[in-house]
Amino acid sequence: MPWSLLVVLLVPAAFFCVLWAVFPSPDEPPRWRRRLGAALGRIGERLHPRRRRARRRARRLAAEVRLDDVGDGKVAVPDPFLALRVQTRLGKVAELARTIEDEPRSMARAERLIATQLAYDDLLAEACELAGVQLRNRAKGDPQERFRKEVELAERGWTW
């Protein structure tokens, strides 16, 4: 009896595997599915609250930075509360990265550390924009570029 049950289960499975191999799925989805996906993406973009918040935040950041006359030219001076908020977030993310590095037996340690470092790099880029530090196009997670940004911010009086 057990052998017959095994045969009854394995024969249909093998048949469907062969049938699946004979009729492979196309590499590119059909045109109607691409159009439907694009339409749903546009609807989701309009309805997604995080994206709307990000657009509002970008407009608010642009409005909060004002130009002041310093020396010969005009220099962008950010809102001090916005700069303080970015400094606080930088400190928290840096502390989280140090905590992850100090835990030798944590689960998915490398992935968590990489994600934290990328978040730290994004915050550094935001701080550099506020402080007027020139950003360079480098690969994400470049330690030399991270160090350069930290030094430039420290020269401008930023602490975290």
Coordinates of N, CA and C in Angstrom, one line a residue:
M1 N 0.8 -1.2 0.0 CA 0.0 0.0 0.0 C 0.8 1.3 0.0
P2 N 1.9 1.4 0.8 CA 2.7 2.6 0.8 C 3.3 2.9 -0.6
W3 N 3.8 1.8 -1.3 CA 4.4 2.0 -2.6 C 3.4 2.6 -3.6
S4 N 2.2 2.1 -3.5 CA 1.1 2.6 -4.5 C 0.8 4.0 -4.2
L5 N 0.8 4.4 -2.9 CA 0.5 5.8 -2.6 C 1.6 6.7 -3.0
L6 N 2.8 6.2 -2.9 CA 4.0 7.0 -3.4 C 3.9 7.2 -4.9
V7 N 3.5 6.2 -5.7 CA 3.4 6.2 -7.1 C 2.3 7.2 -7.5
V8 N 1.2 7.1 -6.8 CA 0.0 7.9 -7.1 C 0.4 9.4 -6.9
L9 N 1.2 9.7 -5.9 CA 1.6 11.1 -5.7 C 2.7 11.6 -6.6
L10 N 3.7 10.7 -6.9 CA 4.8 11.2 -7.7 C 4.6 11.2 -9.2
V11 N 3.7 10.4 -9.7 CA 3.5 10.4 -11.2 C 2.8 11.7 -11.6
P12 N 1.7 12.2 -10.9 CA 1.2 13.5 -11.4 C 2.2 14.6 -11.2
A13 N 3.0 14.6 -10.1 CA 3.9 15.7 -9.9 C 5.0 15.7 -11.0
A14 N 5.5 14.5 -11.4 CA 6.4 14.5 -12.5 C 5.8 14.9 -13.8
F15 N 4.5 14.6 -14.0 CA 3.8 15.0 -15.3 C 3.7 16.5 -15.3
F16 N 3.3 17.1 -14.2 CA 3.2 18.6 -14.2 C 4.5 19.3 -14.3
C17 N 5.6 18.7 -13.8 CA 6.9 19.3 -14.0 C 7.3 19.3 -15.4
V18 N 7.1 18.2 -16.1 CA 7.4 18.1 -17.5 C 6.6 19.1 -18.3
L19 N 5.3 19.2 -18.0 CA 4.4 20.1 -18.7 C 4.8 21.5 -18.5
W20 N 5.3 21.9 -17.3 CA 5.7 23.2 -17.0 C 7.0 23.5 -17.8
A21 N 7.9 22.5 -18.0 CA 9.1 22.7 -18.7 C 8.8 22.9 -20.2
V22 N 7.8 22.2 -20.7 CA 7.4 22.3 -22.1 C 6.9 23.7 -22.5
F23 N 6.1 24.3 -21.6 CA 5.5 25.6 -21.9 C 6.1 26.6 -20.9
P24 N 7.3 27.1 -21.2 CA 7.9 28.1 -20.3 C 7.1 29.4 -20.3
S25 N 7.2 30.2 -19.3 CA 6.6 31.5 -19.2 C 7.4 32.5 -20.0
P26 N 6.8 33.5 -20.6 CA 7.5 34.5 -21.4 C 8.4 35.3 -20.5
D27 N 9.5 35.9 -21.0 CA 10.4 36.7 -20.2 C 9.7 38.1 -19.9
E28 N 9.0 38.6 -20.9 CA 8.3 39.9 -20.7 C 6.8 39.7 -20.6
P29 N 6.2 40.3 -19.6 CA 4.7 40.2 -19.5 C 4.0 40.8 -20.7
P30 N 2.8 40.3 -20.9 CA 2.0 40.9 -22.0 C 1.8 42.4 -21.9
R31 N 1.4 43.0 -23.0 CA 1.3 44.5 -23.0 C 0.1 44.9 -22.1
W32 N -1.0 44.2 -22.0 CA -2.1 44.6 -21.1 C -1.6 44.6 -19.7
R33 N -0.8 43.7 -19.3 CA -0.3 43.6 -17.9 C 0.6 44.8 -17.6
R34 N 1.5 45.2 -18.6 CA 2.4 46.3 -18.3 C 1.6 47.6 -18.2
R35 N 0.5 47.8 -19.1 CA -0.3 48.9 -19.0 C -1.1 49.0 -17.7
L36 N -1.6 47.9 -17.3 CA -2.3 47.8 -16.0 C -1.4 48.1 -14.8
G37 N -0.1 47.6 -14.9 CA 0.8 47.9 -13.8 C 1.2 49.4 -13.8
A38 N 1.4 50.0 -15.0 CA 1.7 51.4 -15.0 C 0.6 52.2 -14.4
A39 N -0.7 51.9 -14.8 CA -1.8 52.6 -14.3 C -2.0 52.5 -12.8
L40 N -1.8 51.3 -12.3 CA -1.9 51.1 -10.9 C -0.7 51.8 -10.1
G41 N 0.4 51.8 -10.7 CA 1.6 52.6 -10.1 C 1.3 54.1 -10.0
R42 N 0.6 54.6 -11.1 CA 0.3 56.0 -11.0 C -0.8 56.3 -10.0
I43 N -1.8 55.4 -9.9 CA -2.8 55.5 -8.8 C -2.2 55.4 -7.5
G44 N -1.3 54.4 -7.3 CA -0.7 54.2 -6.0 C 0.2 55.4 -5.6
E45 N 0.9 56.0 -6.6 CA 1.7 57.2 -6.3 C 0.9 58.3 -5.8
R46 N -0.3 58.5 -6.4 CA -1.2 59.6 -5.9 C -1.8 59.3 -4.6
L47 N -2.0 58.0 -4.3 CA -2.7 57.7 -3.0 C -1.7 57.4 -1.9
H48 N -0.5 57.1 -2.2 CA 0.5 56.6 -1.2 C 0.8 57.8 -0.3
P49 N 0.5 57.7 1.0 CA 0.8 58.9 1.9 C 2.3 59.2 2.1
R50 N 3.1 58.2 2.1 CA 4.5 58.5 2.3 C 5.1 59.3 1.2
R51 N 4.7 59.0 -0.1 CA 5.3 59.7 -1.2 C 4.7 61.2 -1.2
R52 N 3.5 61.3 -0.8 CA 2.9 62.7 -0.7 C 3.7 63.4 0.4
R53 N 3.9 62.8 1.5 CA 4.6 63.4 2.6 C 6.0 63.8 2.2
A54 N 6.7 62.9 1.4 CA 8.1 63.2 0.9 C 8.1 64.4 0.0
R55 N 7.1 64.5 -0.9 CA 7.0 65.7 -1.7 C 6.7 67.0 -0.9
R56 N 5.8 66.9 0.1 CA 5.6 68.1 0.9 C 6.8 68.4 1.7
R57 N 7.5 67.4 2.2 CA 8.7 67.7 3.0 C 9.8 68.4 2.1
A58 N 9.9 67.9 0.9 CA 10.9 68.5 0.0 C 10.6 70.0 -0.3
R59 N 9.3 70.3 -0.5 CA 8.9 71.7 -0.7 C 9.1 72.5 0.6
R60 N 8.8 71.9 1.8 CA 9.0 72.6 3.0 C 10.5 72.9 3.3
L61 N 11.4 71.9 2.9 CA 12.8 72.1 3.1 C 13.3 73.2 2.2
A62 N 12.8 73.3 1.0 CA 13.2 74.3 0.1 C 12.7 75.7 0.6
A63 N 11.6 75.7 1.3 CA 11.1 77.0 1.8 C 11.8 77.4 3.1
E64 N 12.3 76.4 3.8 CA 13.0 76.7 5.1 C 14.4 77.3 5.0
V65 N 15.0 77.0 3.9 CA 16.4 77.4 3.6 C 16.3 78.9 3.1
R66 N 16.9 79.8 3.7 CA 16.9 81.2 3.2 C 18.3 81.6 2.9
L67 N 18.4 82.6 2.1 CA 19.6 83.2 1.7 C 20.0 84.4 2.5
D68 N 21.2 84.4 3.0 CA 21.7 85.5 3.8 C 23.0 86.0 3.2
D69 N 23.2 87.3 3.3 CA 24.4 87.9 2.8 C 25.5 87.7 3.8
V70 N 26.5 86.9 3.4 CA 27.7 86.6 4.3 C 28.9 86.9 3.4
G71 N 29.7 87.9 3.7 CA 30.9 88.2 3.0 C 30.5 88.7 1.6
D72 N 31.1 88.2 0.6 CA 30.9 88.7 -0.8 C 29.6 88.2 -1.4
G73 N 29.2 87.0 -1.2 CA 28.1 86.4 -1.9 C 26.9 86.0 -0.9
K74 N 26.0 85.4 -1.5 CA 24.8 84.9 -0.7 C 25.1 83.4 -0.3
V75 N 24.8 83.1 0.9 CA 25.0 81.8 1.5 C 23.7 81.3 2.0
A76 N 23.4 80.0 1.7 CA 22.2 79.4 2.2 C 22.3 79.1 3.7
V77 N 21.4 79.6 4.5 CA 21.4 79.4 6.0 C 20.2 78.6 6.3
P78 N 20.3 77.3 6.8 CA 19.1 76.5 7.0 C 18.4 76.9 8.3
D79 N 17.2 76.5 8.5 CA 16.5 76.7 9.7 C 17.2 76.0 10.8
P80 N 17.6 76.6 11.9 CA 18.4 76.0 13.0 C 17.7 74.8 13.6
F81 N 16.3 74.8 13.7 CA 15.6 73.7 14.2 C 15.7 72.5 13.3
L82 N 15.7 72.7 12.0 CA 15.8 71.7 11.0 C 17.2 71.1 11.1
A83 N 18.2 71.9 11.2 CA 19.6 71.4 11.4 C 19.7 70.6 12.7
L84 N 19.1 71.1 13.7 CA 19.2 70.3 15.0 C 18.5 69.0 14.9
R85 N 17.4 68.9 14.1 CA 16.7 67.7 13.9 C 17.5 66.7 13.2
V86 N 18.2 67.1 12.1 CA 19.1 66.3 11.3 C 20.3 65.8 12.2
Q87 N 20.8 66.7 13.0 CA 21.9 66.3 13.9 C 21.5 65.2 14.9
T88 N 20.3 65.4 15.4 CA 19.8 64.4 16.4 C 19.6 63.0 15.7
R89 N 19.0 63.1 14.5 CA 18.8 61.8 13.8 C 20.2 61.2 13.4
L90 N 21.1 62.0 13.0 CA 22.5 61.4 12.7 C 23.1 60.8 14.0
G91 N 22.9 61.4 15.1 CA 23.4 60.8 16.4 C 22.8 59.5 16.7
K92 N 21.4 59.4 16.5 CA 20.7 58.1 16.8 C 21.1 57.0 15.8
V93 N 21.3 57.4 14.6 CA 21.6 56.3 13.6 C 23.1 55.9 13.8
A94 N 24.0 56.8 14.2 CA 25.4 56.5 14.4 C 25.4 55.6 15.7
E95 N 24.6 55.9 16.7 CA 24.6 55.0 17.9 C 24.1 53.6 17.6
L96 N 23.0 53.6 16.7 CA 22.5 52.3 16.3 C 23.6 51.4 15.6
A97 N 24.3 52.1 14.7 CA 25.4 51.4 14.0 C 26.5 50.9 14.9
R98 N 26.8 51.7 15.9 CA 27.8 51.2 16.9 C 27.3 50.0 17.7
T99 N 26.0 50.1 18.0 CA 25.4 49.0 18.8 C 25.4 47.7 18.0
I100 N 25.0 47.8 16.7 CA 25.0 46.6 15.8 C 26.4 46.1 15.7
E101 N 27.4 46.9 15.6 CA 28.8 46.5 15.4 C 29.3 45.8 16.7
D102 N 28.8 46.2 17.9 CA 29.3 45.6 19.1 C 28.6 44.3 19.5
E103 N 27.5 44.0 18.8 CA 26.7 42.7 19.1 C 27.3 41.6 18.2
P104 N 28.1 40.7 18.7 CA 28.7 39.7 17.8 C 27.7 38.6 17.5
R105 N 26.7 38.4 18.2 CA 25.8 37.3 17.9 C 24.4 37.7 17.6
S106 N 24.2 38.8 16.9 CA 22.9 39.2 16.5 C 22.5 38.6 15.1
M107 N 21.2 38.4 14.9 CA 20.7 37.8 13.7 C 20.8 38.8 12.6
A108 N 21.2 38.4 11.4 CA 21.3 39.2 10.2 C 22.1 40.5 10.5
R109 N 23.2 40.3 11.1 CA 24.0 41.5 11.5 C 24.5 42.3 10.4
A110 N 25.0 41.6 9.3 CA 25.6 42.3 8.2 C 24.5 43.1 7.5
E111 N 23.3 42.5 7.3 CA 22.3 43.2 6.6 C 21.8 44.5 7.4
R112 N 21.7 44.3 8.7 CA 21.3 45.4 9.5 C 22.3 46.5 9.5
L113 N 23.6 46.1 9.5 CA 24.7 47.1 9.5 C 24.7 47.9 8.2
I114 N 24.6 47.2 7.1 CA 24.6 47.8 5.8 C 23.4 48.8 5.7
A115 N 22.2 48.4 6.1 CA 21.0 49.2 6.0 C 21.2 50.5 6.9
T116 N 21.8 50.3 8.1 CA 22.1 51.4 9.0 C 23.1 52.4 8.4
Q117 N 24.1 51.8 7.8 CA 25.2 52.7 7.2 C 24.6 53.5 6.0
L118 N 23.7 52.8 5.2 CA 23.1 53.6 4.1 C 22.2 54.7 4.6
A119 N 21.5 54.4 5.7 CA 20.6 55.4 6.3 C 21.5 56.6 6.8
Y120 N 22.6 56.2 7.4 CA 23.5 57.3 7.9 C 24.1 58.1 6.7
D121 N 24.4 57.4 5.6 CA 24.9 58.2 4.4 C 23.8 59.1 3.9
D122 N 22.6 58.7 3.9 CA 21.5 59.6 3.4 C 21.4 60.8 4.3
L123 N 21.5 60.5 5.6 CA 21.4 61.7 6.6 C 22.6 62.6 6.4
L124 N 23.7 62.0 6.2 CA 24.9 62.9 5.9 C 24.7 63.7 4.7
A125 N 24.1 63.2 3.7 CA 23.9 63.9 2.4 C 22.9 65.1 2.7
E126 N 21.9 64.8 3.5 CA 20.9 65.8 3.9 C 21.6 66.9 4.7
A127 N 22.4 66.5 5.6 CA 23.1 67.5 6.4 C 24.1 68.3 5.6
C128 N 24.7 67.7 4.6 CA 25.7 68.4 3.7 C 24.9 69.4 2.9
E129 N 23.7 69.1 2.4 CA 22.9 70.1 1.7 C 22.5 71.3 2.6
L130 N 22.2 71.0 3.8 CA 21.9 72.1 4.7 C 23.1 73.0 5.1
A131 N 24.3 72.3 5.2 CA 25.4 73.1 5.6 C 26.2 73.7 4.4
G132 N 25.8 73.3 3.2 CA 26.4 73.9 2.0 C 27.7 73.2 1.6
V133 N 27.8 71.9 2.0 CA 28.9 71.1 1.6 C 28.7 70.5 0.2
Q134 N 29.7 70.6 -0.7 CA 29.5 70.1 -2.0 C 29.4 68.6 -2.0
L135 N 28.4 68.0 -2.6 CA 28.3 66.5 -2.7 C 28.9 66.0 -4.0
R136 N 29.6 64.9 -3.9 CA 30.3 64.3 -5.0 C 29.5 63.0 -5.4
N137 N 29.5 62.7 -6.6 CA 28.9 61.4 -7.1 C 29.8 60.3 -6.8
R138 N 29.5 59.5 -5.8 CA 30.3 58.4 -5.4 C 29.4 57.2 -5.2
A139 N 29.9 56.0 -5.1 CA 29.1 54.8 -4.9 C 28.5 54.9 -3.5
K140 N 27.3 54.3 -3.4 CA 26.7 54.2 -2.1 C 27.5 53.4 -1.1
G141 N 27.7 54.0 0.1 CA 28.4 53.3 1.1 C 29.9 53.4 1.0
D142 N 30.4 54.4 0.3 CA 31.8 54.6 0.1 C 32.4 55.2 1.4
P143 N 33.3 54.5 2.1 CA 33.7 55.0 3.4 C 34.6 56.3 3.3
Q144 N 35.3 56.4 2.2 CA 36.1 57.6 2.1 C 35.2 58.9 1.9
E145 N 34.2 58.7 1.1 CA 33.2 59.8 0.9 C 32.5 60.1 2.3
R146 N 32.2 59.1 3.0 CA 31.5 59.3 4.3 C 32.4 60.1 5.2
F147 N 33.7 59.7 5.3 CA 34.7 60.4 6.1 C 34.8 61.9 5.7
R148 N 34.9 62.1 4.4 CA 35.0 63.5 3.9 C 33.8 64.3 4.3
K149 N 32.6 63.8 4.2 CA 31.4 64.5 4.6 C 31.5 64.8 6.1
E150 N 31.9 63.8 6.9 CA 31.9 64.0 8.4 C 32.9 65.1 8.7
V151 N 34.1 65.1 8.0 CA 35.1 66.1 8.3 C 34.6 67.5 7.9
E152 N 34.0 67.6 6.7 CA 33.4 68.9 6.2 C 32.4 69.4 7.2
L153 N 31.5 68.5 7.7 CA 30.5 69.0 8.6 C 31.1 69.4 9.9
A154 N 32.1 68.7 10.4 CA 32.7 69.0 11.7 C 33.4 70.4 11.5
E155 N 34.0 70.7 10.4 CA 34.6 72.0 10.2 C 33.6 73.1 10.2
R156 N 32.4 72.8 9.9 CA 31.3 73.8 9.9 C 30.6 73.9 11.2
G157 N 31.1 73.1 12.2 CA 30.5 73.2 13.6 C 29.4 72.2 13.9
W158 N 29.2 71.2 13.0 CA 28.2 70.2 13.2 C 28.7 69.2 14.2
T159 N 27.9 68.8 15.1 CA 28.2 67.7 16.1 C 27.0 66.8 16.1
W160 N 27.3 65.5 16.4 CA 26.2 64.5 16.6 C 26.7 63.3 17.4

